[in-house]
C-alpha atoms as a PDB file:
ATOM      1  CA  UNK A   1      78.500 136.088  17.150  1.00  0.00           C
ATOM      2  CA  UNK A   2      76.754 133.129  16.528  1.00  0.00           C
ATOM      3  CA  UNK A   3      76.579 129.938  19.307  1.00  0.00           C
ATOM      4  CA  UNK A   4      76.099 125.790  18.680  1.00  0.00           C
ATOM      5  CA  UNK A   5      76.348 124.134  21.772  1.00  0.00           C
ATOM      6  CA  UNK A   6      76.796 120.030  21.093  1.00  0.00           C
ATOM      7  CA  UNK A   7      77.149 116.991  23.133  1.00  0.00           C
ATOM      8  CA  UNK A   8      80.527 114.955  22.678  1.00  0.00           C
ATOM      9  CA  UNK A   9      79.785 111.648  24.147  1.00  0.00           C
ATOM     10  CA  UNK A  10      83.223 110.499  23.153  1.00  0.00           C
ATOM     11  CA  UNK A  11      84.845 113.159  25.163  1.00  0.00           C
ATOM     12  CA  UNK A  12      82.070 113.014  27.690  1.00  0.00           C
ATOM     13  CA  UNK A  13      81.628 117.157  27.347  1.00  0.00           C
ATOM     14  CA  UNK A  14      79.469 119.778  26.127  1.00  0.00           C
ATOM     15  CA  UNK A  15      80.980 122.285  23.693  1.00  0.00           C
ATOM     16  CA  UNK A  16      80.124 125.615  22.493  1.00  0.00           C
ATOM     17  CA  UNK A  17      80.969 126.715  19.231  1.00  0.00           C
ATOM     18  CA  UNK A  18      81.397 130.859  18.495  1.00  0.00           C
ATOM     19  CA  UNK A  19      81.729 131.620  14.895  1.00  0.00           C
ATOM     20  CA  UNK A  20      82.537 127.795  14.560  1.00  0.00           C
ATOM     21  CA  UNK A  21      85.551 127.931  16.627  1.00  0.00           C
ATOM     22  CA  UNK A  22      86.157 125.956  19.494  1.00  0.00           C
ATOM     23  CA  UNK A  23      85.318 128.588  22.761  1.00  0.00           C
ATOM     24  CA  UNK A  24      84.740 126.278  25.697  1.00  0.00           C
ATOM     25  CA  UNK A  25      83.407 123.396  27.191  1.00  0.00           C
ATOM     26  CA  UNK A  26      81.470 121.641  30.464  1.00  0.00           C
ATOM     27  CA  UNK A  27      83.221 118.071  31.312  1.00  0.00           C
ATOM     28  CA  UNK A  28      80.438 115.630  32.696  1.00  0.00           C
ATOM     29  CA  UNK A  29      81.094 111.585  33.681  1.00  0.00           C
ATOM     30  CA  UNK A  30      77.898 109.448  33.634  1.00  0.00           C
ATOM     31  CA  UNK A  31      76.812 108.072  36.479  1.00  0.00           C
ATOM     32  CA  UNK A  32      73.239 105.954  36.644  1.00  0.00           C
ATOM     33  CA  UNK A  33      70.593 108.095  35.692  1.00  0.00           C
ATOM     34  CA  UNK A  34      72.371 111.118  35.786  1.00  0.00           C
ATOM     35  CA  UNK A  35      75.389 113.007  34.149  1.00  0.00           C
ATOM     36  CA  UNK A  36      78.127 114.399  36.847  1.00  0.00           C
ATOM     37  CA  UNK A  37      79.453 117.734  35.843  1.00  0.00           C
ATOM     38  CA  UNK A  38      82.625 118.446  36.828  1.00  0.00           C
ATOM     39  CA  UNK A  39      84.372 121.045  34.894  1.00  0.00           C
ATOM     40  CA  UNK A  40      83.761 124.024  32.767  1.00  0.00           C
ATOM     41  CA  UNK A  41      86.558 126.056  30.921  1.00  0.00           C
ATOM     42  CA  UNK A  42      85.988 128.828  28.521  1.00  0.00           C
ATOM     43  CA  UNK A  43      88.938 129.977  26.526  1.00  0.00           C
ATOM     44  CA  UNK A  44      90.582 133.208  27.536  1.00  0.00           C
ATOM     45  CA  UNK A  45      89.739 134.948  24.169  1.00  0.00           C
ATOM     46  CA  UNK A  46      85.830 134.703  25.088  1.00  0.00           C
ATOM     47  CA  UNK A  47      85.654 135.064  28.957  1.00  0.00           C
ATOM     48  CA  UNK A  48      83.229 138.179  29.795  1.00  0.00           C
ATOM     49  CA  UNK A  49      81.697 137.685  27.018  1.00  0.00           C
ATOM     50  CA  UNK A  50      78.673 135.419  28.090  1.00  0.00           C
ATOM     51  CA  UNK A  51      79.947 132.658  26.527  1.00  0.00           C
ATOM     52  CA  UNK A  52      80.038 130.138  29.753  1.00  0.00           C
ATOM     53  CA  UNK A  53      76.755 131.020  30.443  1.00  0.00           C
ATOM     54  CA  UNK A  54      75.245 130.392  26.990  1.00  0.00           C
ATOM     55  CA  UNK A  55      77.434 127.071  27.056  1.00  0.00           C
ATOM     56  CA  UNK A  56      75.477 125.682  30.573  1.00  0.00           C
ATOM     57  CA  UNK A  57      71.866 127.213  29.713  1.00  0.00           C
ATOM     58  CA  UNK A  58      72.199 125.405  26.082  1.00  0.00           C
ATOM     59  CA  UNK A  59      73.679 122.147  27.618  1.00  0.00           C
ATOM     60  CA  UNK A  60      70.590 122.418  30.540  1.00  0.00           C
ATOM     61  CA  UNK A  61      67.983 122.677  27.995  1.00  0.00           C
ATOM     62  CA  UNK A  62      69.385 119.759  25.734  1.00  0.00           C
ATOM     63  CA  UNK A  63      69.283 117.542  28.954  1.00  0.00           C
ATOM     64  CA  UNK A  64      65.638 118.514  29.308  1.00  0.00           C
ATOM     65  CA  UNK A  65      64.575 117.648  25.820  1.00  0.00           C
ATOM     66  CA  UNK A  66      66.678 114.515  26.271  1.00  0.00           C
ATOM     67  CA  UNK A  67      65.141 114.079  29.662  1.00  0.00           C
ATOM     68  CA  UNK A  68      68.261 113.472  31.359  1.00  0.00           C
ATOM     69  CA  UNK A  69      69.441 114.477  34.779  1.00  0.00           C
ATOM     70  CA  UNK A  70      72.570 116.009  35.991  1.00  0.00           C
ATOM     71  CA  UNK A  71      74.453 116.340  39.368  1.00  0.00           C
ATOM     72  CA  UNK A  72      76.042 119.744  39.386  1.00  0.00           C
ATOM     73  CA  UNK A  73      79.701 119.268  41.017  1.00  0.00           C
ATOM     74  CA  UNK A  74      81.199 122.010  38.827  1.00  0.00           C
ATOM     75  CA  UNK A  75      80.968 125.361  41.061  1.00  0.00           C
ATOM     76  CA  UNK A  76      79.928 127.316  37.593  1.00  0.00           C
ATOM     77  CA  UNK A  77      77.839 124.941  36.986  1.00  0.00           C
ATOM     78  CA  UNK A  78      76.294 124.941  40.073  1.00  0.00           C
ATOM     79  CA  UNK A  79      75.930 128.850  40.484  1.00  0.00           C
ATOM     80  CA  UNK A  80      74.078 129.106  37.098  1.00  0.00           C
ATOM     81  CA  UNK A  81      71.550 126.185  38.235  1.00  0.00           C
ATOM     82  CA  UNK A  82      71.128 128.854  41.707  1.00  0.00           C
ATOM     83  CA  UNK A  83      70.519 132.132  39.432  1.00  0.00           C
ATOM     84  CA  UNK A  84      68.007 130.044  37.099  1.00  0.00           C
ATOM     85  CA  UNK A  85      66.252 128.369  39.672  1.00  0.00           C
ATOM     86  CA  UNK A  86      63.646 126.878  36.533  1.00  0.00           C
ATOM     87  CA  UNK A  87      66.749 124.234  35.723  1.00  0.00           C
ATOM     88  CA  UNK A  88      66.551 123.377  39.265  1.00  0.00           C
ATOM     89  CA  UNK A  89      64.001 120.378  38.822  1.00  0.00           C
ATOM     90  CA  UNK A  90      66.740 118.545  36.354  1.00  0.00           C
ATOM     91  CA  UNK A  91      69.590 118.348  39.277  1.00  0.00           C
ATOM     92  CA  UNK A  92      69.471 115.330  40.961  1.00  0.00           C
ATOM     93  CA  UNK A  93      70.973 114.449  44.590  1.00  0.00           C
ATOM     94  CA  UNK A  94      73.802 113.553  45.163  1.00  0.00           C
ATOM     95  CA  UNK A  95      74.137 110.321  46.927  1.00  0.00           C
END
């Protein structure tokens, strides 16, 4: 299996690619210097299958090289940011 994980600023969401088919996604909403995340949602077929977790470490090193921020309101996103504590330094307050 092969992964792309992309930013779609018009949808406002990361996406993950698997064998270039459409396998999930994390939902953000800018706010300031940050991104909010909100929501992530990978498709039944590819659930236990690492795919959500290859989705947020991919879309947590793009906001690195991009230097961005993030506020991590989704609960998976969240949990992954707890287990990896070295994307800690990228979440921002919430305030």
């Amino acid at each position: 299996m092969s992964y792309l994980v992309e930013d779609d600023p018009a949808k406002r969401r990361f996406e993950i690619l698997v064998d270039d088919a459409l396998a999930g996604f994390t939902a953000y909403r800018p706010r300031g210097e940050a991104l909010v995340f909100t929501h992530t949602e990978v498709d039944e077929r590819y659930r236990g299958m690492g795919v959500g977790e290859a989705l947020v470490r991919g879309t947590l090193d793009q906001l690195r090289e991009r230097g961005d921020r993030l506020v991590p309101k989704c609960p998976f996103v969240a949990a992954f940011i707890r287990r990896h504590p070295e994307y800690a330094n990228l979440v921002v307050a919430e305030s």
